[in-house]
mmCIF file of C-alpha atoms in Angstrom:
data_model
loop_
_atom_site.group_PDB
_atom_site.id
_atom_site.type_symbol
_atom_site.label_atom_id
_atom_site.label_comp_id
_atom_site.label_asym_id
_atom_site.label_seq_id
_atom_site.Cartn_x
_atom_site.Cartn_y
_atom_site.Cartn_z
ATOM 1 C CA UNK A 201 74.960 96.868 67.923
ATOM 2 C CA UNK A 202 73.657 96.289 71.914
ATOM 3 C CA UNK A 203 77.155 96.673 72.670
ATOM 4 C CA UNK A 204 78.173 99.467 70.565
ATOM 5 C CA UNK A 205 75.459 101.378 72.345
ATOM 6 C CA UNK A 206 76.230 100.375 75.956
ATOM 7 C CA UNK A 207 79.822 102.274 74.939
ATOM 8 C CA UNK A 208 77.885 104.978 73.787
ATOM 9 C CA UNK A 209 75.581 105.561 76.784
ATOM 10 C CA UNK A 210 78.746 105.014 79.067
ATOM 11 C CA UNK A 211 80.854 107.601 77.149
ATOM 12 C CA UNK A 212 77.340 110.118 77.499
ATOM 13 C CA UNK A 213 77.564 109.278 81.233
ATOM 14 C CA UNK A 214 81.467 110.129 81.316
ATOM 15 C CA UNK A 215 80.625 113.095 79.735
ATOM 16 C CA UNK A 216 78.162 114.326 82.245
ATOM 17 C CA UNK A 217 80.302 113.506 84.759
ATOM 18 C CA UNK A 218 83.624 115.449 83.004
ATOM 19 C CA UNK A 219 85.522 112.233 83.056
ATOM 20 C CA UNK A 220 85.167 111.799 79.016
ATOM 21 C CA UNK A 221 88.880 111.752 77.187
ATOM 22 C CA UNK A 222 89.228 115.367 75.861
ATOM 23 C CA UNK A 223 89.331 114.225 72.324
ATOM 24 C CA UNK A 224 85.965 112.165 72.428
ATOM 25 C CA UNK A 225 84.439 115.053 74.128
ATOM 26 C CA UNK A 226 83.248 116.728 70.789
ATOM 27 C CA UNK A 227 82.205 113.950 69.567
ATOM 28 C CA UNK A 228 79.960 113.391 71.979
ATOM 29 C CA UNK A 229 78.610 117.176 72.432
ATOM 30 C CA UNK A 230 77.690 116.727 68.899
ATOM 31 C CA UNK A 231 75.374 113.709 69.311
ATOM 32 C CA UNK A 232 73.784 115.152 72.490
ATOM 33 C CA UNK A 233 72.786 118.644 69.836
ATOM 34 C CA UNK A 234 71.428 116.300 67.201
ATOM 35 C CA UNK A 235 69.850 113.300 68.621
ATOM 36 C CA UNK A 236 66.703 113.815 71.161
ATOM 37 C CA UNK A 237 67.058 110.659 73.135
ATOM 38 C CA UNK A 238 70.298 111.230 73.925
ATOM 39 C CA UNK A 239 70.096 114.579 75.183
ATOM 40 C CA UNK A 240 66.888 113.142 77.192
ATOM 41 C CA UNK A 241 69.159 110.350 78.760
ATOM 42 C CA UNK A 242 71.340 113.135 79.738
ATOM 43 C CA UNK A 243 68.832 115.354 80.944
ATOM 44 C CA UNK A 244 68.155 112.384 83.247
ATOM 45 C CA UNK A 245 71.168 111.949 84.325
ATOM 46 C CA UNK A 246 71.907 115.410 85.763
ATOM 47 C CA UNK A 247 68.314 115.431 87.756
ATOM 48 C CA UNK A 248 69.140 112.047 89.166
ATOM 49 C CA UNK A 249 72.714 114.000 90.152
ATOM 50 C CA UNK A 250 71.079 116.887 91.658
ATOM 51 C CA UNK A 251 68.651 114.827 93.311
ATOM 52 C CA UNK A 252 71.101 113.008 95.705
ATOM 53 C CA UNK A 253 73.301 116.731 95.736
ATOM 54 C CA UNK A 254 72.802 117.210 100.027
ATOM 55 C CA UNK A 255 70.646 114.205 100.450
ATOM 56 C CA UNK A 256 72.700 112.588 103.318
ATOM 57 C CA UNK A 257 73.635 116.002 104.873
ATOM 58 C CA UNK A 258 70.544 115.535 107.306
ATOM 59 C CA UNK A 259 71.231 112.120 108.705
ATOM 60 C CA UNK A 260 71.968 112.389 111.936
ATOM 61 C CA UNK A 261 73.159 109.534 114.137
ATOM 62 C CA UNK A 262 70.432 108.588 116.260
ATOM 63 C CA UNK A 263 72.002 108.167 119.798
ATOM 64 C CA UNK A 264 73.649 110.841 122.628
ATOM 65 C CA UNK A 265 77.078 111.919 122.251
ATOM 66 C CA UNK A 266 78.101 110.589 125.755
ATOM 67 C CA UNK A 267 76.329 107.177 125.113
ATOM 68 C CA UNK A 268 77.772 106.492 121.460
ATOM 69 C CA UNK A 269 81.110 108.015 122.862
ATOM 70 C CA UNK A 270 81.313 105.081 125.652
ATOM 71 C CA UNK A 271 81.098 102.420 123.801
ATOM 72 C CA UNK A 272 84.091 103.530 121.524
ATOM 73 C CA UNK A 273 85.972 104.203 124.826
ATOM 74 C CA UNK A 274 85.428 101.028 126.118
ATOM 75 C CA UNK A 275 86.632 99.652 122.587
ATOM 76 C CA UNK A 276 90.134 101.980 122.956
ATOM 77 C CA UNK A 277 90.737 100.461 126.532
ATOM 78 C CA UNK A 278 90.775 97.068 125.185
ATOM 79 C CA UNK A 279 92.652 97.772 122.134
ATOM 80 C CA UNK A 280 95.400 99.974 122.495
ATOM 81 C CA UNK A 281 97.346 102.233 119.523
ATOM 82 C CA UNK A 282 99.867 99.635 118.550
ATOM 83 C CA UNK A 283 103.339 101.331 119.015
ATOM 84 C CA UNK A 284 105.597 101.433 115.635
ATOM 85 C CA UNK A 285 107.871 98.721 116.058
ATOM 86 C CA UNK A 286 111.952 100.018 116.011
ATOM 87 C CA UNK A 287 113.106 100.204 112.274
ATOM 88 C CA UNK A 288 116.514 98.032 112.190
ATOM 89 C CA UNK A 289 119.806 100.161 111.336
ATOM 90 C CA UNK A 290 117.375 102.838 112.753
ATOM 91 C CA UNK A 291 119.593 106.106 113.675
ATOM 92 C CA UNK A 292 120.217 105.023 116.864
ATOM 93 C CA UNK A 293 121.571 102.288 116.251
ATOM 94 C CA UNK A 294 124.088 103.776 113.621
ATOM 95 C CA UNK A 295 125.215 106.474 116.757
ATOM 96 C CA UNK A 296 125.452 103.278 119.083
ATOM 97 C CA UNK A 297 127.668 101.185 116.648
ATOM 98 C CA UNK A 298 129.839 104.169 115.065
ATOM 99 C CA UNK A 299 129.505 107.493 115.912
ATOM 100 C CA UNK A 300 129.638 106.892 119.725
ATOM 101 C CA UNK A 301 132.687 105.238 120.176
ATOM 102 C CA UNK A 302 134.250 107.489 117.011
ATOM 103 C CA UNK A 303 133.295 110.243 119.158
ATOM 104 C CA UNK A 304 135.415 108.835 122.001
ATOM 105 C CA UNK A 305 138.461 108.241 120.066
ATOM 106 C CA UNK A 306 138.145 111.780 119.118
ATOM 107 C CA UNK A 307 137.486 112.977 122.184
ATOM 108 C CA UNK A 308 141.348 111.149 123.464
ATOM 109 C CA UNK A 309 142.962 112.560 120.972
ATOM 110 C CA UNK A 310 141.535 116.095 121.471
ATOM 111 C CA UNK A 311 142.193 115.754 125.131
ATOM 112 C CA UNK A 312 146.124 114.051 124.756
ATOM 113 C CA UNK A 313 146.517 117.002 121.720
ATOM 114 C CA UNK A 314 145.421 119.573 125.373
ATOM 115 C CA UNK A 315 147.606 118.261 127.565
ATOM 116 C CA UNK A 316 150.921 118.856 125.344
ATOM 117 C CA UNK A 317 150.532 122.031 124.781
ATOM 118 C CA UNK A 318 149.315 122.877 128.151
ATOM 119 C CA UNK A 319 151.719 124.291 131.040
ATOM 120 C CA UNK A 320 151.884 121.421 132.882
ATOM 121 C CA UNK A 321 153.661 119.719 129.955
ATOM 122 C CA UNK A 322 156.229 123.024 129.903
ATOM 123 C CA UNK A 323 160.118 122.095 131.502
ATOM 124 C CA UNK A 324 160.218 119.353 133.090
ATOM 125 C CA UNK A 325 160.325 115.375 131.728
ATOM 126 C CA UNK A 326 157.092 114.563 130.111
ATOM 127 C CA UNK A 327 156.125 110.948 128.420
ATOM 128 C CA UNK A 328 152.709 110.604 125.959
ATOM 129 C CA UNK A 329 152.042 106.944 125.566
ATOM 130 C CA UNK A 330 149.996 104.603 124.203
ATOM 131 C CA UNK A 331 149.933 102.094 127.505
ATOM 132 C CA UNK A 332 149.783 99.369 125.453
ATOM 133 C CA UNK A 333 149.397 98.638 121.469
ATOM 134 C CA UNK A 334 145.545 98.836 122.616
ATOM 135 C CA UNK A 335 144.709 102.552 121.771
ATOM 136 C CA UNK A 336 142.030 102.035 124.130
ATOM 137 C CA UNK A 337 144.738 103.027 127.030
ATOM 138 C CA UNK A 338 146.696 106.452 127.136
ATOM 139 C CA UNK A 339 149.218 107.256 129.850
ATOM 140 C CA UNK A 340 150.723 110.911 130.798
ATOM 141 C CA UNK A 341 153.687 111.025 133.283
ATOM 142 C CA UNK A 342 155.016 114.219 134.442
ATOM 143 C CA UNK A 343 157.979 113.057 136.123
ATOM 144 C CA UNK A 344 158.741 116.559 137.503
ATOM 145 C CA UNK A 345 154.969 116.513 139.296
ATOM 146 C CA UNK A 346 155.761 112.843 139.705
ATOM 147 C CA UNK A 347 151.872 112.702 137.934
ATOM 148 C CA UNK A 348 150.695 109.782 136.028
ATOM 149 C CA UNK A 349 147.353 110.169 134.688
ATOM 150 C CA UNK A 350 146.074 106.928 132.873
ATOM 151 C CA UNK A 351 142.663 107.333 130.315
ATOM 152 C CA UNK A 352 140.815 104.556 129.358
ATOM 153 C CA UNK A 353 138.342 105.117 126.533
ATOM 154 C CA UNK A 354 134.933 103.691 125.545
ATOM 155 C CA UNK A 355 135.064 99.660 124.376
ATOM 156 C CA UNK A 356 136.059 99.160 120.642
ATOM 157 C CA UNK A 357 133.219 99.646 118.228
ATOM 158 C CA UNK A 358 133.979 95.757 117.780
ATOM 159 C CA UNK A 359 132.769 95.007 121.441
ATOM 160 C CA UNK A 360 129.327 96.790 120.820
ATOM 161 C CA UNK A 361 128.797 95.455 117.552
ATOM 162 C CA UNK A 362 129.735 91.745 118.465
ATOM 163 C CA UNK A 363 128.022 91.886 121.475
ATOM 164 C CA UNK A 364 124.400 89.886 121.668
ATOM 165 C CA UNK A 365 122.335 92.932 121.934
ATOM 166 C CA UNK A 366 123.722 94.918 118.870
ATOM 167 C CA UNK A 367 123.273 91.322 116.934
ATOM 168 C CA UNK A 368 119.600 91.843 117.442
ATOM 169 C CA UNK A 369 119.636 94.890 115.427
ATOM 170 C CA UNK A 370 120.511 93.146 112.582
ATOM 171 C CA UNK B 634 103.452 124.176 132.233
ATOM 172 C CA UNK B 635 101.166 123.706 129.342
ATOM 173 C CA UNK B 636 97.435 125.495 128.801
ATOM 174 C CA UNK B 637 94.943 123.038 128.420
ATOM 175 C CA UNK B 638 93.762 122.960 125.222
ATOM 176 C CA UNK B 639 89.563 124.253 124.913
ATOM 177 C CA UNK B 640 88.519 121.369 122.758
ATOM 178 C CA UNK B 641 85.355 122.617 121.249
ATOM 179 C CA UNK B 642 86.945 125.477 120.205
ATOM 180 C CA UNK B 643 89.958 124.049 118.809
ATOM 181 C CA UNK B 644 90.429 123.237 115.034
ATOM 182 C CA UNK B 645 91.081 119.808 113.987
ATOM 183 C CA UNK B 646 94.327 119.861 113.131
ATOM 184 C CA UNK B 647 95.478 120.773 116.518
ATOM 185 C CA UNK B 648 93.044 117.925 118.011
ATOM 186 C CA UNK B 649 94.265 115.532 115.839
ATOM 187 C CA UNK B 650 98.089 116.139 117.106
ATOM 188 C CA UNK B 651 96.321 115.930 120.429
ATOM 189 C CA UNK B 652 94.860 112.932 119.827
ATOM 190 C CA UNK B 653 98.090 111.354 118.394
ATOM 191 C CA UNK B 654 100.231 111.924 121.304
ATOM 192 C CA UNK B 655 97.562 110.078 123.230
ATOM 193 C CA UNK B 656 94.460 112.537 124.680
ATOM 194 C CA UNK B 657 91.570 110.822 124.665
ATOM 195 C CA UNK B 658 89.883 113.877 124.878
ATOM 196 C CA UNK B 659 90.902 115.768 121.769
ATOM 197 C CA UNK B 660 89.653 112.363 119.999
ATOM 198 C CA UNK B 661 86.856 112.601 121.685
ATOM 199 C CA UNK B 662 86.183 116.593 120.508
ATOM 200 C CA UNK B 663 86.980 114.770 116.601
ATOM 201 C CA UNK B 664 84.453 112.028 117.426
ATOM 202 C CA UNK B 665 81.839 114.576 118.307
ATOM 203 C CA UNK B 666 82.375 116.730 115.685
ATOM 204 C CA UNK B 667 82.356 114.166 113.115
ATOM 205 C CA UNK B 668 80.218 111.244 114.058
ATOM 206 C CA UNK B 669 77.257 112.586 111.612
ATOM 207 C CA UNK B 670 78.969 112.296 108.473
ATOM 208 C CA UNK B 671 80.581 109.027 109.592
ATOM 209 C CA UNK B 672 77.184 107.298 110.555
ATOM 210 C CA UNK B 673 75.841 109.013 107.357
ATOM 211 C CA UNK B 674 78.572 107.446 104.741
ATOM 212 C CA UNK B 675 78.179 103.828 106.801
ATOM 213 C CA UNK B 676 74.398 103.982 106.614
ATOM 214 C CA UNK B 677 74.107 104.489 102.944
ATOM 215 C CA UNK B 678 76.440 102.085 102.107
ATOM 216 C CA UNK B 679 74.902 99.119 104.593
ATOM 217 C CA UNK B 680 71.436 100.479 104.683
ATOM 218 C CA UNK B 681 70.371 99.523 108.039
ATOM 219 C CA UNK B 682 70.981 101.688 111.515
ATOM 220 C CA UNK B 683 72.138 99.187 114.048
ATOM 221 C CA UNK B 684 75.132 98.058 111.410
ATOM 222 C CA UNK B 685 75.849 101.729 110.523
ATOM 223 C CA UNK B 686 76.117 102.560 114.102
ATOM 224 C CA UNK B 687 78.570 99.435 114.766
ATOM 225 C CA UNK B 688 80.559 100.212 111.907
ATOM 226 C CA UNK B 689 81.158 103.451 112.240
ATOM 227 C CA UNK B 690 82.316 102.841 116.046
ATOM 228 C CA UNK B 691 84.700 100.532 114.747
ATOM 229 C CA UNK B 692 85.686 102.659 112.019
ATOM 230 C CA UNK B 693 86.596 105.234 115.079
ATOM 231 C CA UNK B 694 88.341 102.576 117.330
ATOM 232 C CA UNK B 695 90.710 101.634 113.860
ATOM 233 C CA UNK B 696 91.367 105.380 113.881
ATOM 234 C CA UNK B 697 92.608 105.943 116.871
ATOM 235 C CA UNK B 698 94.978 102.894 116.625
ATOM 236 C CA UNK B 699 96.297 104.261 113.145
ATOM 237 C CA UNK B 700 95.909 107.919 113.846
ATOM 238 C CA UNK B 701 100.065 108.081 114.283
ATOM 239 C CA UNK B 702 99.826 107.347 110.499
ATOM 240 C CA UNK B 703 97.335 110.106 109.277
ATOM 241 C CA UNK B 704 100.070 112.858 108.499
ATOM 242 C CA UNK B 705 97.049 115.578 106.762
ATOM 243 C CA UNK B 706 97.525 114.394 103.316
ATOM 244 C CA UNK B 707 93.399 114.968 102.989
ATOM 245 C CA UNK B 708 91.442 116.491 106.271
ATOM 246 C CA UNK B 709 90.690 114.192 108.948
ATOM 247 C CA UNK B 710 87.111 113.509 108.368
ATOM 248 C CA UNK B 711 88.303 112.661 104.703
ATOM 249 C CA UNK B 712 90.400 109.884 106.100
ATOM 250 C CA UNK B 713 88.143 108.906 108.563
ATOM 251 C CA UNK B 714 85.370 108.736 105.820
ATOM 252 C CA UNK B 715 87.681 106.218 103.784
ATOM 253 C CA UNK B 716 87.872 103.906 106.842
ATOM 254 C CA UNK B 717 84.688 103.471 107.391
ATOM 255 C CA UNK B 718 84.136 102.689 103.466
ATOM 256 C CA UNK B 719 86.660 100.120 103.891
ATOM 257 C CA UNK B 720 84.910 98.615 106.868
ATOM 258 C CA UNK B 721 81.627 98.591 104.994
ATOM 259 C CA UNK B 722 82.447 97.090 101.921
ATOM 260 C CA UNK B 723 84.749 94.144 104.277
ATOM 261 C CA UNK B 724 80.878 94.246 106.264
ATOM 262 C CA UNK B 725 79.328 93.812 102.563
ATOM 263 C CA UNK B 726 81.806 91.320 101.024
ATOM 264 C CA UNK B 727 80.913 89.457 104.599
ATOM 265 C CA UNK B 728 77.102 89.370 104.517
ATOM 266 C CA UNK B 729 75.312 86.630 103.114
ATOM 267 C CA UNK B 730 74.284 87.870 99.429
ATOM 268 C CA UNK B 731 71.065 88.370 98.878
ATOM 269 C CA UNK B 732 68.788 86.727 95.993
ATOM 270 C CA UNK B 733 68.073 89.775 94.484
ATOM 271 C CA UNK B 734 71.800 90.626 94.231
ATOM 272 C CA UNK B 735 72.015 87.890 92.238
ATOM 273 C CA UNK B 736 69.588 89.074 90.442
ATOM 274 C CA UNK B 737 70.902 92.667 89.913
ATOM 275 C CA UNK B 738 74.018 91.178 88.818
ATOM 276 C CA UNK B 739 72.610 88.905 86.099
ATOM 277 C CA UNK B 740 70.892 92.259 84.881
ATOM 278 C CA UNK B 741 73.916 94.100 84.951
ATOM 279 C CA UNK B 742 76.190 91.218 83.119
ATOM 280 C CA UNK B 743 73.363 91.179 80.475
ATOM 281 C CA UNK B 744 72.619 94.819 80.349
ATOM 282 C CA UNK B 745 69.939 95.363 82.224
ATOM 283 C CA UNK B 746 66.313 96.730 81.263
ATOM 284 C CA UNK B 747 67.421 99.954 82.361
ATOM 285 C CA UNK B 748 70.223 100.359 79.496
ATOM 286 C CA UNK B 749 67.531 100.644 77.387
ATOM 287 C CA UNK B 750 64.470 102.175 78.917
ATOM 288 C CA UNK B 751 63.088 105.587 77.764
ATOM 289 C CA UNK B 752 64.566 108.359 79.695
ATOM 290 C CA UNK B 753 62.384 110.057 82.419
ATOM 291 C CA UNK B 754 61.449 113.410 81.076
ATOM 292 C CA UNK B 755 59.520 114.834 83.962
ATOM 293 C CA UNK B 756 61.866 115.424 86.974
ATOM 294 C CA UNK B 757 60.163 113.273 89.790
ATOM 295 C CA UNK B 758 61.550 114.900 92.667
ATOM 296 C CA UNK B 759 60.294 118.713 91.397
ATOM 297 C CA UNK B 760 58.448 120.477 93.651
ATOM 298 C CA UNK B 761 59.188 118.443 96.724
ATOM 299 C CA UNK B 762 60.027 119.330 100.382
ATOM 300 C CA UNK B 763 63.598 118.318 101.666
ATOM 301 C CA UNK B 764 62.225 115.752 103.990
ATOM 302 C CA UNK B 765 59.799 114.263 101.266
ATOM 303 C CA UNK B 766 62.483 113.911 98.432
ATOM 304 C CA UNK B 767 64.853 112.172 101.362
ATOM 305 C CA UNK B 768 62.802 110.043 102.231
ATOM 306 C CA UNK B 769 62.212 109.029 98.867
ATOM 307 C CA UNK B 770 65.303 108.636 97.863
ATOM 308 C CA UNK B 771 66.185 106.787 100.877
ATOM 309 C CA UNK B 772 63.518 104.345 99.397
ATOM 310 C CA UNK B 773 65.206 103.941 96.013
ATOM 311 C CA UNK B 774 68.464 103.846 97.496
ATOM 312 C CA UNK B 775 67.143 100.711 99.700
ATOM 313 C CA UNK B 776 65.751 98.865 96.497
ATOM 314 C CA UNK B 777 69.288 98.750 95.008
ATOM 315 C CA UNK B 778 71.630 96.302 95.094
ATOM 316 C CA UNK B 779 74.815 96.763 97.686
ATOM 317 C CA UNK B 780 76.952 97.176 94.756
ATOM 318 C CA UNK B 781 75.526 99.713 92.693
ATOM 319 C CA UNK B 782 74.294 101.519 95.728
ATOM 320 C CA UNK B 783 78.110 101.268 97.063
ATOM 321 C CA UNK B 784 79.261 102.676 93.511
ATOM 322 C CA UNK B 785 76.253 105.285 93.809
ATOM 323 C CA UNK B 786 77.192 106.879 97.221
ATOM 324 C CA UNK B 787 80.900 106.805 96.402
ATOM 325 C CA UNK B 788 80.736 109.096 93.066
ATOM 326 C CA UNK B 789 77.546 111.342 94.405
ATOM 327 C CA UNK B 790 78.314 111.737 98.269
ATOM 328 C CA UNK B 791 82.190 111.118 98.463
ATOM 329 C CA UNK B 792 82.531 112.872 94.509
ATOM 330 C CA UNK B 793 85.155 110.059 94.263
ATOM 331 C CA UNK B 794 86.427 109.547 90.364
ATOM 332 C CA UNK B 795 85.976 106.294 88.411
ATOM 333 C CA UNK B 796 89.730 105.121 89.095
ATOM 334 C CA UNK B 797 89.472 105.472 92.986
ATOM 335 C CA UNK B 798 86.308 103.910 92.878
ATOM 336 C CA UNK B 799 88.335 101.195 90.936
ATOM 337 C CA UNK B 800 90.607 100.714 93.132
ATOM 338 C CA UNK B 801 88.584 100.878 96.801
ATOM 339 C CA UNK B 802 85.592 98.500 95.447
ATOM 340 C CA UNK B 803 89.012 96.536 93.653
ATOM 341 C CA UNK B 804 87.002 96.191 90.851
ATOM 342 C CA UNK B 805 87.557 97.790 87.149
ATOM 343 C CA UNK B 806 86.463 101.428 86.011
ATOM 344 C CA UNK B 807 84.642 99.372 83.237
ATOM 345 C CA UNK B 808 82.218 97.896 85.845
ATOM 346 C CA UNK B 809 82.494 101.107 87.757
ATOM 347 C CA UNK B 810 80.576 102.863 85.002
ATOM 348 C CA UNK B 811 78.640 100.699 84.148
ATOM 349 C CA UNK B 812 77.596 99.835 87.791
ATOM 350 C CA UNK B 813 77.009 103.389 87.984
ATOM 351 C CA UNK B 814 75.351 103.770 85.272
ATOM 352 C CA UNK B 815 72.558 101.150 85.871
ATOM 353 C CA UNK B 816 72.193 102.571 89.441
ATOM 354 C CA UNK B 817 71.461 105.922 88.229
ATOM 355 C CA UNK B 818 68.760 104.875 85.856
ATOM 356 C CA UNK B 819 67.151 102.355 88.651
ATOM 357 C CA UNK B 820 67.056 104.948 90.747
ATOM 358 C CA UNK B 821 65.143 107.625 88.089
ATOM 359 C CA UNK B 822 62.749 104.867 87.249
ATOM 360 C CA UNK B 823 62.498 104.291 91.027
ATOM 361 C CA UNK B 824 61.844 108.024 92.290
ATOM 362 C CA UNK B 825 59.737 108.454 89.314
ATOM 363 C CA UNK B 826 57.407 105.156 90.251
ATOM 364 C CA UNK B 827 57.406 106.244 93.833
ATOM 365 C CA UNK B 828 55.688 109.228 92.616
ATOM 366 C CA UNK B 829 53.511 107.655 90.258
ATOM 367 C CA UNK B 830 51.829 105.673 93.395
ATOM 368 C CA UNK B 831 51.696 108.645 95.763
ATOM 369 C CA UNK B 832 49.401 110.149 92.622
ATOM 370 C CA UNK B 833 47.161 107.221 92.206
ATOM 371 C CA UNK B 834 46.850 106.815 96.382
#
């Protein structure tokens, strides 16, 4: 029975404090109309709320702004705001392992793609080579200019990635 | 090159960006502005001025260092305010218990005499001057134990719900009401004793 009433006086509280299930909530408005010490209990309940309503509003921390102020200071000198640590396969380190040497290759192409169609490859003996099987090496001859122009491009994604540096990204 | 920014007229917001990319000052101007309500919350948790003072410095030292992680989901002195509850109840699980804690508790696990005592019909705190009822209640609220005053201040000052109660005091919402419960009805027997002895002095 104790405990059946400790539910009951919990649920009254829940109610006063509009936390009650909406399907007990009649229930409980019910019992509060009919029986006298529960509507007391609740009556109770709400002074006890409206007493604290404000009550810390006027405490007031009892020292000077510069003095409590200094000590915090102090505190932020000795302890300062931890930096965020780098996230691995952060975005940066995606650009440094693909995009940036994808970028580069593009860039050759684009520039080798310029220089056939461009005047100085018009009449005259022109060769477009790979130097080597490497397609990190382009050569241009103009053998009318007597021009060779030789391009090397950015190391291989493979030489960033295997190198000890990019390993501590992983 | 940039204005400097007029802290004391500046809203918090714009301090608290401030702040996060590292002027002291603008935390300073937050400090200021809410170092009341942050000595406030500690000292009704802990109760005692010296503690709430050191607490609520730290609280605004660990704010500082995580300030690059407040992003406005509630208003700064919001999430300041749950720092410093977090520091207090660490300060609380920390100090020595009390015998009457013990005490409380045993009442509480067995239902306590206040679970069934008579209502108080006549409000006790009618008729009395701001200052009078505070310090009153700051009485009653110094006779309870740190757990039901904890569970007290958190639903009545911070209007917290059971469940985040629940989950900062990591307790259930069972013992949150009826923690809160038995608190309530201390303190109305409490305030209405108090006033019973001013009558007979």
């Amino acid at each position: 029975m104790k405990e059946q009433e400790q539910d009951l006086v919990l649920k009254v509280q829940a109610f006063v404090d509009g936390e009650l299930p909406e399907p007990e909530q009649a229930g409980i408005a019910a019992l509060i109309a009919r029986d006298a010490d529960v509507a007391a209990l609740v009556k109770e309940l709400k002074q006890t709320r409206q007493a604290l309503a404000g009550y810390d509003e006027a405490v007031a921390l009892p020292e000077s702004r510069e003095f409590y102020w200094s000590r915090i200071q102090r505190e932020l000198a000795r302890f300062p705001r931890e930096q965020p640590e780098p996230v691995r396969g952060s975005l940066g380190a995606l650009l440094l392992r693909w995009l940036l040497p994808a970028t580069c290759v593009a860039a050759l192409v684009a520039v080798g793609f310029l220089f056939l169609q461009s005047p100085w490859s018009a009449g005259g003996e022109v060769t477009w080579q790979a130097a080597n099987d490497n397609v990190n090496a382009f050569t241009y001859r103009d053998y009318e200019e007597g021009l060779t122009v030789m391009w090397l491009s950015y190391p291989s994604d493979n030489t960033v990635a295997d190198s000890a540096e990019a390993a501590t990204l992983n | 090159m940039a204005t400097p920014l007029d802290h004391a007229s500046t809203e918090d917001p714009i301090l608290v960006r401030a702040a996060q990319a590292g002027e002291e000052a603008a935390f300073e101007e937050l400090v200021a502005r809410h170092r009341d309500r942050i000595y406030a919350r500690a000292f009704s948790v802990v109760r005692n001025e010296d503690e709430a003072i050191d607490l609520s410095q730290e609280a605004w030292v660990k704010g500082w260092q995580r300030l690059t992680q407040f992003h406005g989901e509630s208003s700064f002195s919001t999430w300041m305010t749950r720092i410093v509850i977090n520091l207090c109840l660490d300060h609380l699980r920390r100090r020595k218990r009390q015998p009457t804690d013990s005490l409380d508790a045993l009442d509480e696990d067995s239902g306590g005499v206040e679970r069934y005592m008579a209502p108080v019909t006549v409000n006790p705190t009618q008729r009395l001057e701001r200052g009078e009822l505070r310090a009153r209640i700051d009485a009653a609220l110094g006779q309870l134990s740190d757990a039901h005053r904890t569970v007290l201040v958190l639903h009545e000052f911070e209007e917290m719900e059971y469940k985040q109660i629940a989950e900062t005091m990591g307790c259930s919402i069972g013992t949150v009401m009826s923690r809160l419960f038995y608190a309530r009805r201390r303190l109305a027997a409490l305030l209405a004793d108090l006033r019973g002895e001013e009558r007979s002095s």
